[in-house]
mmCIF file of C-alpha atoms and ligand atoms in Angstrom:
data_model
loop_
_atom_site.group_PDB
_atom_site.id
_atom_site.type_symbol
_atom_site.label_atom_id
_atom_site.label_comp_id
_atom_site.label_asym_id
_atom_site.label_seq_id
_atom_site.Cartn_x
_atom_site.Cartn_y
_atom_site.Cartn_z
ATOM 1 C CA UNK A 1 77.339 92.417 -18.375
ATOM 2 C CA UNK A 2 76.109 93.751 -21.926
ATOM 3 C CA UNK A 3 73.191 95.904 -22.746
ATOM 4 C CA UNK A 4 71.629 94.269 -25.623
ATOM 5 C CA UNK A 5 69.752 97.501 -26.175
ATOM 6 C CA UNK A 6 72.585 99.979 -26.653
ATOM 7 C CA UNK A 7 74.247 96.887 -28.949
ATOM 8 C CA UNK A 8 71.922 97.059 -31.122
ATOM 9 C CA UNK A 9 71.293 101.123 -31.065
ATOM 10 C CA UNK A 10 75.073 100.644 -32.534
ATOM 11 C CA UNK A 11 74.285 98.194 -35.269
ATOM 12 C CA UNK A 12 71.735 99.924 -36.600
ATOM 13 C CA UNK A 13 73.665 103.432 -36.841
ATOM 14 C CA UNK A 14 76.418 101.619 -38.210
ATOM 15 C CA UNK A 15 73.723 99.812 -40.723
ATOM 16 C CA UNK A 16 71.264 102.642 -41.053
ATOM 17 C CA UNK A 17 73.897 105.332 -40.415
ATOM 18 C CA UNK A 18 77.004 104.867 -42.614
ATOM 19 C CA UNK A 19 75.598 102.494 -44.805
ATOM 20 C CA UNK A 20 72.485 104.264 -45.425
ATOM 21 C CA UNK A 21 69.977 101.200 -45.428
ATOM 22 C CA UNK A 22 66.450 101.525 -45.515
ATOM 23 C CA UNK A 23 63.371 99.442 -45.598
ATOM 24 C CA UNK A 24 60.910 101.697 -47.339
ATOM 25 C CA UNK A 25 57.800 99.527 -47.684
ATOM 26 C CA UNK A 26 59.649 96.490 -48.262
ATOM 27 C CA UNK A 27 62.165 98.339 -51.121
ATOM 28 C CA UNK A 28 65.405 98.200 -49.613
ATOM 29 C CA UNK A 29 68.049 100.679 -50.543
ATOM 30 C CA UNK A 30 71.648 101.802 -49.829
ATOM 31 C CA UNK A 31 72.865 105.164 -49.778
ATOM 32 C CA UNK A 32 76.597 104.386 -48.429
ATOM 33 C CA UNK A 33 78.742 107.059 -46.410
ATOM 34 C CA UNK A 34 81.381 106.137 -44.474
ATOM 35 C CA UNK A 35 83.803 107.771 -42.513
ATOM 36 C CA UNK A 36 86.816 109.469 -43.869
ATOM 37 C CA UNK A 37 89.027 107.356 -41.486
ATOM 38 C CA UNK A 38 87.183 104.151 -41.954
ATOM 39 C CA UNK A 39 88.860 101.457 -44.562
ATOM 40 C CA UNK A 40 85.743 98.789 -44.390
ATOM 41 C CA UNK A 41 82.615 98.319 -43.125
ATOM 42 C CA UNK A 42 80.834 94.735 -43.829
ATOM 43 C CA UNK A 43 77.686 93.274 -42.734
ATOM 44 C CA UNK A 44 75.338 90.557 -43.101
ATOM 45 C CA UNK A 45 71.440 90.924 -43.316
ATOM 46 C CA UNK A 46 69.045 88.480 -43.645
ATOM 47 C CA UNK A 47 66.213 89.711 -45.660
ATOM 48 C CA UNK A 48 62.952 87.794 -46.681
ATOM 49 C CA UNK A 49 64.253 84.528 -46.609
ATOM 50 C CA UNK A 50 67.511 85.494 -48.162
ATOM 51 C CA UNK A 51 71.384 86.416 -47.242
ATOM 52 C CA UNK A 52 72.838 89.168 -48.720
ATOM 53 C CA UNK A 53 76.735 90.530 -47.421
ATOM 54 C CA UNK A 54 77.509 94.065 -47.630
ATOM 55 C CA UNK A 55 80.784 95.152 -48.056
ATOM 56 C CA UNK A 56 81.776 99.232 -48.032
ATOM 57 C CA UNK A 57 85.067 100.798 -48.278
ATOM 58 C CA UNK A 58 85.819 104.400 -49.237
ATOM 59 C CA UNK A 59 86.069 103.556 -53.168
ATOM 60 C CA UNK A 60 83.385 101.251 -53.546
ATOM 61 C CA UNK A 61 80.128 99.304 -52.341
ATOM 62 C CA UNK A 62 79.893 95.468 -52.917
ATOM 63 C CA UNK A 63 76.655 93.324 -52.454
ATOM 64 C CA UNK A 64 77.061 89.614 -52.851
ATOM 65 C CA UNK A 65 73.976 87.738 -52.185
ATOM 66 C CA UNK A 66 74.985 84.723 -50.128
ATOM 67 C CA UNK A 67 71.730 82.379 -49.785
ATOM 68 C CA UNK A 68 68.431 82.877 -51.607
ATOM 69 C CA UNK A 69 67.567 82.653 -55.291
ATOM 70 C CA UNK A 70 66.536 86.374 -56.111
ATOM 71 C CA UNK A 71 66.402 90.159 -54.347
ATOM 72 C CA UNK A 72 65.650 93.411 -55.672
ATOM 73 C CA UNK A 73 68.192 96.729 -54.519
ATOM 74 C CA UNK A 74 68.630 99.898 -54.768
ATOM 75 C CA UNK A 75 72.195 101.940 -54.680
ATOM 76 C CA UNK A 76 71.317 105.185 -54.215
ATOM 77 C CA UNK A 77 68.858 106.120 -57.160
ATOM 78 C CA UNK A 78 69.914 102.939 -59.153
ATOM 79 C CA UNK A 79 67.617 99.952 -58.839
ATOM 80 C CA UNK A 80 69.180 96.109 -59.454
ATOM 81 C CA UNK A 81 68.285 92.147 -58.873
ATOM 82 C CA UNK A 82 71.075 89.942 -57.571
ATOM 83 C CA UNK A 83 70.500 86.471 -58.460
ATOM 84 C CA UNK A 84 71.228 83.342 -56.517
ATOM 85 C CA UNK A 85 75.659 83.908 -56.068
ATOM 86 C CA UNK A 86 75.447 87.258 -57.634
ATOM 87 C CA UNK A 87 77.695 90.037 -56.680
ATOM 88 C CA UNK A 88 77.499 93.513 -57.986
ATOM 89 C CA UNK A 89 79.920 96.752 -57.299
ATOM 90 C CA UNK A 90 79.333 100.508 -57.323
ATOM 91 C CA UNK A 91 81.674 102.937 -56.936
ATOM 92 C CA UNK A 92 81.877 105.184 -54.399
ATOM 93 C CA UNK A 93 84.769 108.184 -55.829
ATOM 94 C CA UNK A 94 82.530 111.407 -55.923
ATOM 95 C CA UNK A 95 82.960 112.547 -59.640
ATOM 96 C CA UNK A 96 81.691 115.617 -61.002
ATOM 97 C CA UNK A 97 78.139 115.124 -62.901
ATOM 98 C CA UNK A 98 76.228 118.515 -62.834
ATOM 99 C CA UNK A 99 77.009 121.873 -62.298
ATOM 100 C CA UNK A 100 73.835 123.771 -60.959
ATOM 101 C CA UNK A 101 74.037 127.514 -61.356
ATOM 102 C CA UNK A 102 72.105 129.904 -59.136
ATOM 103 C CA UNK A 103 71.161 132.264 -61.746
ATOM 104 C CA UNK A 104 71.190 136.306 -60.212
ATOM 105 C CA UNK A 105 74.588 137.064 -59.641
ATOM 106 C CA UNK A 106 75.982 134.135 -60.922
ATOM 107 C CA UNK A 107 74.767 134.146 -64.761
ATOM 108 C CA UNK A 108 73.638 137.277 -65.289
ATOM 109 C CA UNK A 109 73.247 140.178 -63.004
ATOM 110 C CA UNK A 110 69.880 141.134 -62.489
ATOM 111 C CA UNK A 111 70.518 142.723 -58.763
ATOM 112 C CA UNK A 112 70.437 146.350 -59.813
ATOM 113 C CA UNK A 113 67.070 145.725 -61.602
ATOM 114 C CA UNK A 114 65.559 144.039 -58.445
ATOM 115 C CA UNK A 115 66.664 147.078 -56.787
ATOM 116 C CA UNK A 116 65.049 149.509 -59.123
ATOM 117 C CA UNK A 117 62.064 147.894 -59.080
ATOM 118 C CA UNK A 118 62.188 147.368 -55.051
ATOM 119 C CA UNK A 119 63.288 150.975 -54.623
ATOM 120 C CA UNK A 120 60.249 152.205 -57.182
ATOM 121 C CA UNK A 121 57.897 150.355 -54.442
ATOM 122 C CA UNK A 122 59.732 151.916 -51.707
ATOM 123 C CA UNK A 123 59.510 155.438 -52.823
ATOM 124 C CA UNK A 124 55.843 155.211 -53.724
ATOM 125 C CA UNK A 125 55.009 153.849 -50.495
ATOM 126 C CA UNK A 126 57.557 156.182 -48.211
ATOM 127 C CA UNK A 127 59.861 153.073 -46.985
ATOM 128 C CA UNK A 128 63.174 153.277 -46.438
ATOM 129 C CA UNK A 129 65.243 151.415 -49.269
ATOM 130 C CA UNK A 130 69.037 151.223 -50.215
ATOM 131 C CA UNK A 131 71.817 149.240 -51.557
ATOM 132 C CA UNK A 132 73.038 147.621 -48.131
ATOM 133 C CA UNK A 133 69.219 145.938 -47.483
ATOM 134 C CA UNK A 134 69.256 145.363 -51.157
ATOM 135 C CA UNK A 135 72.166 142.749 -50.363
ATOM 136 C CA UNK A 136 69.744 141.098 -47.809
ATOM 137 C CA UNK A 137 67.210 140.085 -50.751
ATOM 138 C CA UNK A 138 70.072 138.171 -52.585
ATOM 139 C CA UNK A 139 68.824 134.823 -53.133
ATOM 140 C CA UNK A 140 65.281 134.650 -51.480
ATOM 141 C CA UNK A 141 61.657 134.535 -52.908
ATOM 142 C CA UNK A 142 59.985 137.830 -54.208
ATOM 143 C CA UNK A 143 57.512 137.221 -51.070
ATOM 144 C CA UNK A 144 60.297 137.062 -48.498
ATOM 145 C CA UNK A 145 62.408 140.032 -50.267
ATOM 146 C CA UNK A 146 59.000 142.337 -49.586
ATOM 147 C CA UNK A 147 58.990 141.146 -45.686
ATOM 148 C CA UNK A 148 62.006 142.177 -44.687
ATOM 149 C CA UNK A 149 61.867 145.671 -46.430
ATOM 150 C CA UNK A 150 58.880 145.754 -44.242
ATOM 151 C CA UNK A 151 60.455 144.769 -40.691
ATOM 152 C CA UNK A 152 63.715 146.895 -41.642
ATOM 153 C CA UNK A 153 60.532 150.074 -42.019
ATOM 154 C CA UNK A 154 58.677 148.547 -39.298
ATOM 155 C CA UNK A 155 55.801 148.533 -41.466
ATOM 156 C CA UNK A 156 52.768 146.150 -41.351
ATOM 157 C CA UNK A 157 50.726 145.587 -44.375
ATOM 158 C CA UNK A 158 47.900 143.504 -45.132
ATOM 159 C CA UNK A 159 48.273 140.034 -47.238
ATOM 160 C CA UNK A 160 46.417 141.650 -50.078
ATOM 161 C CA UNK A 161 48.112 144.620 -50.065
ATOM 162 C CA UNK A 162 51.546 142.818 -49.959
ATOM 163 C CA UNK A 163 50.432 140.125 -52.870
ATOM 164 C CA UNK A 164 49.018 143.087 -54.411
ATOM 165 C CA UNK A 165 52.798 144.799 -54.618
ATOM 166 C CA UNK A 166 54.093 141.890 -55.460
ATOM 167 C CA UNK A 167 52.512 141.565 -58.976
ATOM 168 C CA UNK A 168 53.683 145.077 -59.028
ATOM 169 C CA UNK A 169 57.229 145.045 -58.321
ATOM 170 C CA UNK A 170 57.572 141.905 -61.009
ATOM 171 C CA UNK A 171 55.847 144.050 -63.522
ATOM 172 C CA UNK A 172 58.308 146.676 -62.983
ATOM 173 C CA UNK A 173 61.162 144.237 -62.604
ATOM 174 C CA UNK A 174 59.342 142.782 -66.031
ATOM 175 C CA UNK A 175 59.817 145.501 -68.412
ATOM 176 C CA UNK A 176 63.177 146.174 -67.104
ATOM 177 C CA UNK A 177 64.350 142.874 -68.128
ATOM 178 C CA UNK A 178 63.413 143.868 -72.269
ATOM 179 C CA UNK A 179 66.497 144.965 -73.335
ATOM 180 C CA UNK A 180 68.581 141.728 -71.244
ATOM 181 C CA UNK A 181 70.337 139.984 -73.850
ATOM 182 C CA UNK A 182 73.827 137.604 -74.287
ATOM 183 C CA UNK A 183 75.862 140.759 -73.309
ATOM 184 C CA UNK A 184 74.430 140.260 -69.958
ATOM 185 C CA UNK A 185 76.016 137.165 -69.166
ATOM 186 C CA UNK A 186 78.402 137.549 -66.984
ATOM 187 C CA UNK A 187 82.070 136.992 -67.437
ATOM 188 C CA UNK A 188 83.544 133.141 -68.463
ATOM 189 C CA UNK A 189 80.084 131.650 -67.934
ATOM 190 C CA UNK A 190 79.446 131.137 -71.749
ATOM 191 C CA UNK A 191 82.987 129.519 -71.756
ATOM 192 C CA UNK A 192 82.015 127.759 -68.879
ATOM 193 C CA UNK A 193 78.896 125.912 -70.390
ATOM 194 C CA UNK A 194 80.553 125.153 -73.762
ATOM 195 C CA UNK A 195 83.136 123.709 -71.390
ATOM 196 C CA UNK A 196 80.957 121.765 -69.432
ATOM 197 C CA UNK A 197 78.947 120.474 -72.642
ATOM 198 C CA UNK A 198 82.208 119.375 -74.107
ATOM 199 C CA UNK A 199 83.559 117.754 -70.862
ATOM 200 C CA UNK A 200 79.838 115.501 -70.892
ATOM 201 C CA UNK A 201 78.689 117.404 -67.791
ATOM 202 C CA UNK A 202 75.273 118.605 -67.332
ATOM 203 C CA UNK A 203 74.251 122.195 -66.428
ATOM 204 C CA UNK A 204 71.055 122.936 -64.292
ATOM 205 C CA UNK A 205 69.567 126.142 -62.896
ATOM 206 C CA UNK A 206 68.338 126.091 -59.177
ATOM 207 C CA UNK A 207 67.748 129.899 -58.780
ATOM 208 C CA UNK A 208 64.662 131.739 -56.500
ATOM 209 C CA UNK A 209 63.688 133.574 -59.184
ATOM 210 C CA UNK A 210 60.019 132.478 -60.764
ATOM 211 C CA UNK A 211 61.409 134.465 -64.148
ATOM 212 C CA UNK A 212 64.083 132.280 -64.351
ATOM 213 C CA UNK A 213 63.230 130.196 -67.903
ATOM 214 C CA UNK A 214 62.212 133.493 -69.535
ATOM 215 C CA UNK A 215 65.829 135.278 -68.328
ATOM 216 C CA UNK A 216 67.478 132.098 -69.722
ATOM 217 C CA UNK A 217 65.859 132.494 -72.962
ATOM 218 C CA UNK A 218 66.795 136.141 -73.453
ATOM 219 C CA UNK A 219 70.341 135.331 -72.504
ATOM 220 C CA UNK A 220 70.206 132.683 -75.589
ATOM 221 C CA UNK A 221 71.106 130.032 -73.130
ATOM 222 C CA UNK A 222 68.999 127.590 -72.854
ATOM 223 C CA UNK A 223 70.013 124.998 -74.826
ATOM 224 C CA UNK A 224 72.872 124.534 -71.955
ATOM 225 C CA UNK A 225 70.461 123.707 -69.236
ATOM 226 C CA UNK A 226 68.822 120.161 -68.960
ATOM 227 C CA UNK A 227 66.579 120.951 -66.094
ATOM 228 C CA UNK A 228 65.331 124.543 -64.310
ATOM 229 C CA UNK A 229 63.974 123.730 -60.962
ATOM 230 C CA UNK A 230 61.037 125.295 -60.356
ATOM 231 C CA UNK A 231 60.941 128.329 -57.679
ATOM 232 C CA UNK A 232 57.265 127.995 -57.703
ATOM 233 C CA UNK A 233 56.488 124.536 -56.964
ATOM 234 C CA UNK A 234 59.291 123.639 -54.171
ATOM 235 C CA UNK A 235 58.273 123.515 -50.613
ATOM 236 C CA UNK A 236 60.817 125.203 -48.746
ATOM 237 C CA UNK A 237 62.848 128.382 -50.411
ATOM 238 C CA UNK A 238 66.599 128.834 -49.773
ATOM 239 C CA UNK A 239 68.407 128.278 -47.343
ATOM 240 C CA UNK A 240 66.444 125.081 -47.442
ATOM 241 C CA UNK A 241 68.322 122.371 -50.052
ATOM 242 C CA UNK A 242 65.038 121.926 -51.844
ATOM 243 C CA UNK A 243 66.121 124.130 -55.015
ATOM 244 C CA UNK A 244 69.229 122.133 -55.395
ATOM 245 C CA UNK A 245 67.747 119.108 -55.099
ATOM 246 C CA UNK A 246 65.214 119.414 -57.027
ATOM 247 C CA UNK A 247 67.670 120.222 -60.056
ATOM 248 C CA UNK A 248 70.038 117.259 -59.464
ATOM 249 C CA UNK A 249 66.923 114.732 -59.546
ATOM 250 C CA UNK A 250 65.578 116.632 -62.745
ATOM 251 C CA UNK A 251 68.494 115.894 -64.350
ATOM 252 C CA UNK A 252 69.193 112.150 -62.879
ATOM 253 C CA UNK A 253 72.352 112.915 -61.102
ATOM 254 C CA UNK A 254 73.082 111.671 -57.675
ATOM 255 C CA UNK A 255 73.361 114.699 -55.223
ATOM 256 C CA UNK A 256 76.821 114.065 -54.157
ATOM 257 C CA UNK A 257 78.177 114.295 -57.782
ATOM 258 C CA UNK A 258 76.837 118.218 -58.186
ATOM 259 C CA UNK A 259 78.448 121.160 -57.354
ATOM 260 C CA UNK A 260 76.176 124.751 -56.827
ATOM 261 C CA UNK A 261 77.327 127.718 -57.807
ATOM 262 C CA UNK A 262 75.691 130.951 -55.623
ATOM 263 C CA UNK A 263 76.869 134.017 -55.099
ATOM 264 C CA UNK A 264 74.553 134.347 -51.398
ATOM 265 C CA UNK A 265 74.518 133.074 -48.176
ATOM 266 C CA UNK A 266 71.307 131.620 -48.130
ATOM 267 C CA UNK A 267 72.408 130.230 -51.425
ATOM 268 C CA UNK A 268 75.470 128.376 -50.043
ATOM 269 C CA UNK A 269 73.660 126.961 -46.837
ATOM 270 C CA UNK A 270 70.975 125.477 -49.559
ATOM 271 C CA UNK A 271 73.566 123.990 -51.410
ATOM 272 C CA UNK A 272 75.525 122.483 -47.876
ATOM 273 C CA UNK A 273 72.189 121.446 -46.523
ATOM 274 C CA UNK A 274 72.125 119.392 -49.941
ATOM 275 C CA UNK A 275 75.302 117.457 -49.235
ATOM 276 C CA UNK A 276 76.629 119.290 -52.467
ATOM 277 C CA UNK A 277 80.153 121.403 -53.185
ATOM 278 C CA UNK A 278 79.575 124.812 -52.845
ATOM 279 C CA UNK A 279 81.208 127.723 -55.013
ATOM 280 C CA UNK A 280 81.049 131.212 -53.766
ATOM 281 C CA UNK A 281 80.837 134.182 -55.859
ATOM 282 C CA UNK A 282 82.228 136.881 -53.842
ATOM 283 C CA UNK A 283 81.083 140.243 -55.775
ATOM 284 C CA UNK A 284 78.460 141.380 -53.822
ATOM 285 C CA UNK A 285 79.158 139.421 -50.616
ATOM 286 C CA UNK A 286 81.807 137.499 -48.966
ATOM 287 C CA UNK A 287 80.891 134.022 -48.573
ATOM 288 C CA UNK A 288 83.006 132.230 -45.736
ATOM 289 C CA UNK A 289 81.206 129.297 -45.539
ATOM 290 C CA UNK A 290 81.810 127.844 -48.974
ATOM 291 C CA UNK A 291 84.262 125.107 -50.512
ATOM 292 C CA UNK A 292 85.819 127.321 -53.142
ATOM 293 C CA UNK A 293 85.551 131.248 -52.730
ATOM 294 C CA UNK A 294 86.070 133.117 -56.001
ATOM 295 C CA UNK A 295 85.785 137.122 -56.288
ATOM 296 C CA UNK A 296 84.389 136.587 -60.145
ATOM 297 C CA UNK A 297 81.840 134.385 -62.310
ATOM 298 C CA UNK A 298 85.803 134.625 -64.829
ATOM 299 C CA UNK A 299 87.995 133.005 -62.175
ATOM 300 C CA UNK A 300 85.121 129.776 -62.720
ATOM 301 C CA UNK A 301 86.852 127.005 -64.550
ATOM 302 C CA UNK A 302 85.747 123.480 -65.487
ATOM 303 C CA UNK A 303 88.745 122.524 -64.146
ATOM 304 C CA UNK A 304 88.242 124.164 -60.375
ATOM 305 C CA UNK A 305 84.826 122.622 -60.440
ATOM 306 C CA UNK A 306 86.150 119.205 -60.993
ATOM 307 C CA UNK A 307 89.349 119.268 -58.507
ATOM 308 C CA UNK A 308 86.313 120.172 -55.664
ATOM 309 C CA UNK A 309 85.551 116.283 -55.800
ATOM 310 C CA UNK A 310 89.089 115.033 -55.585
ATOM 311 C CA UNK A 311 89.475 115.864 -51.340
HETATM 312 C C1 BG6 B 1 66.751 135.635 -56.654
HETATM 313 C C2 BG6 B 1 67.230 137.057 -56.441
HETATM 314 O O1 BG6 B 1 67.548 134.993 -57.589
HETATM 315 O O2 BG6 B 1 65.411 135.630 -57.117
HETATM 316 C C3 BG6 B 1 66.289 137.756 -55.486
HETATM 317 O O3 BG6 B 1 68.543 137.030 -55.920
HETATM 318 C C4 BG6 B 1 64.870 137.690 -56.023
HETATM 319 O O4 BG6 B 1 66.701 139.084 -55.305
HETATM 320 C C5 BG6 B 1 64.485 136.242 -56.237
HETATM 321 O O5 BG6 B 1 63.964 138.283 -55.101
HETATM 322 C C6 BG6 B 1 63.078 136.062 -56.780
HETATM 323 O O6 BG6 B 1 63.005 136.517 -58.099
HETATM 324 P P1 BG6 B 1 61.664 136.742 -58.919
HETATM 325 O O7 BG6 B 1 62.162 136.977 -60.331
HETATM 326 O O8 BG6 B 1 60.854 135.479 -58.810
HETATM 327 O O9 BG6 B 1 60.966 137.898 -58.323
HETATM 328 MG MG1 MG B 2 72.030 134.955 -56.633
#
């Protein structure tokens, strides 16, 4: 006998699995992904009257539509209309189209200012503060930072009280940030963007911080970065992917064609929760779970990002 059921629980994460298909209010999209030790997938589907054949293999997506006179696609974020006979390919080789940079500890180091501003707060209040639960804060929200100095005291504040210190610490962290200039950058990241630029790939900023556009502008950076995510409008901080994302759709480049640079853990879990190459900076922590592991922002080469998308 056959169970019909479980047949088609197969189709459909073949279909909707590795193919990536989906019926979104009657917008039908493909968002291919196939197995490393698959050579082809193909499939039929017979949508509103018309039949379209699907044919995957590692390099390259093919839609040929069989019967009907017109249908509207999507491949990944790119929207098309095959005609009656049509056929049209996309490629399917990962190539390197963004870089996006956490910014603390990978562009400029603004750790030790954090910390002076954190450890201000801590000494007014009597809480205990140092360098090893400074490396804790690396790469989450202002908000979060001020929780766990709290749970590491064992101190319990009240929301206005911690909002209230907040506005503080950044005001502190602030003034500090006056004298930052391009002497801050850190090492081979200038190089880096000019390489980048030259090389036609973009640059984009997915960092925690809510100062990030001002920092940029002190560095004298800017012009480098087509998009800054916004810290303050994304739903979930890191080690949620929402950062990352966020800065591959603002500059129009498909997720799996980025690489992140971060120099924290909850840094390199956003970036592998986005289906993105991770690089780890290793100066202030070691960072096992990335894709390339470098002890310095100078060992960072156009040419290391770009040889992550060849395996
Ligand atoms: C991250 C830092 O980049 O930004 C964290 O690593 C910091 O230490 C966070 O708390 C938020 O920064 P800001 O500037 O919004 O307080
Ligand atoms: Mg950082």
């Amino acid at each position: 006998g056959i169970h019909t059921a479980c047949m088609a629980g197969s189709w459909m994460s073949v279909v909707y699995g590795f193919a990536g298909f989906e019926d979104y209010g009657g917008e039908y999209s493909f968002n291919p992904h196939l197995p490393k030790e698959w050579k082809k997938l193909s499939f039929s589907l017979a949508i509103r009257g018309a039949l379209l054949d699907v044919t995957l293999s590692q390099n390259e997506a093919v839609y040929s539509l069989k019967e009907g006179s017109e249908l509207e696609l999507s491949h990944r974020n790119e929207k098309f209309v095959l005609k009656a006979g049509e056929k049209k390919s996309f490629s399917l080789k990962k190539k390197l189209a963004a870089v996006l940079f956490d910014l603390d500890g990978v562009v400029t180091n603004t750790a030790p200012l954090h910390f002076a501003a954190w450890k201000k707060m801590a000494d007014e209040e009597g809480l205990r503060f140092d360098e090893d639960m400074n490396k804790k804060l690396l790469g989450i929200s202002r908000e979060a930072s001020l929780e766990v100095i709290l749970k590491e005291n064992g101190a319990e504040w009240s929301a206005e009280k911690k909002s209230a210190w907040c506005v503080k610490k950044n005001e502190i962290y602030k003034k500090s940030l006056e004298t930052l200039g391009e002497k801050d950058i850190l090492p081979g990241i200038k190089k880096l963007l000019e390489d980048l630029k030259a090389h036609g790939i973009k640059a984009a900023l997915a960092s925690s911080s809510k100062n990030a556009p001002m920092i940029l502008e002190r560095l004298g950076i800017s012009e480098y970065f087509c998009a800054i995510a916004d810290a303050a409008k994304v739903q979930k901080a890191k080690p949620e992917p929402d950062l990352f994302l966020e800065a591959a759709e603002k500059c129009g480049v498909w997720y799996a064609d980025c690489v992140g640079v971060e120099d924290a853990e909850s840094g390199v879990s956003a970036i592998k929760k986005a289906g993105m190459k991770s690089v780890g900076i290793e100066t202030t922590v070691t960072l096992p779970n990335a894709d390339l592991r470098l002890s310095s922002t100078a060992e960072l080469t156009y040419e290391k990002l770009a040889s992550l998308m060849e395996d």
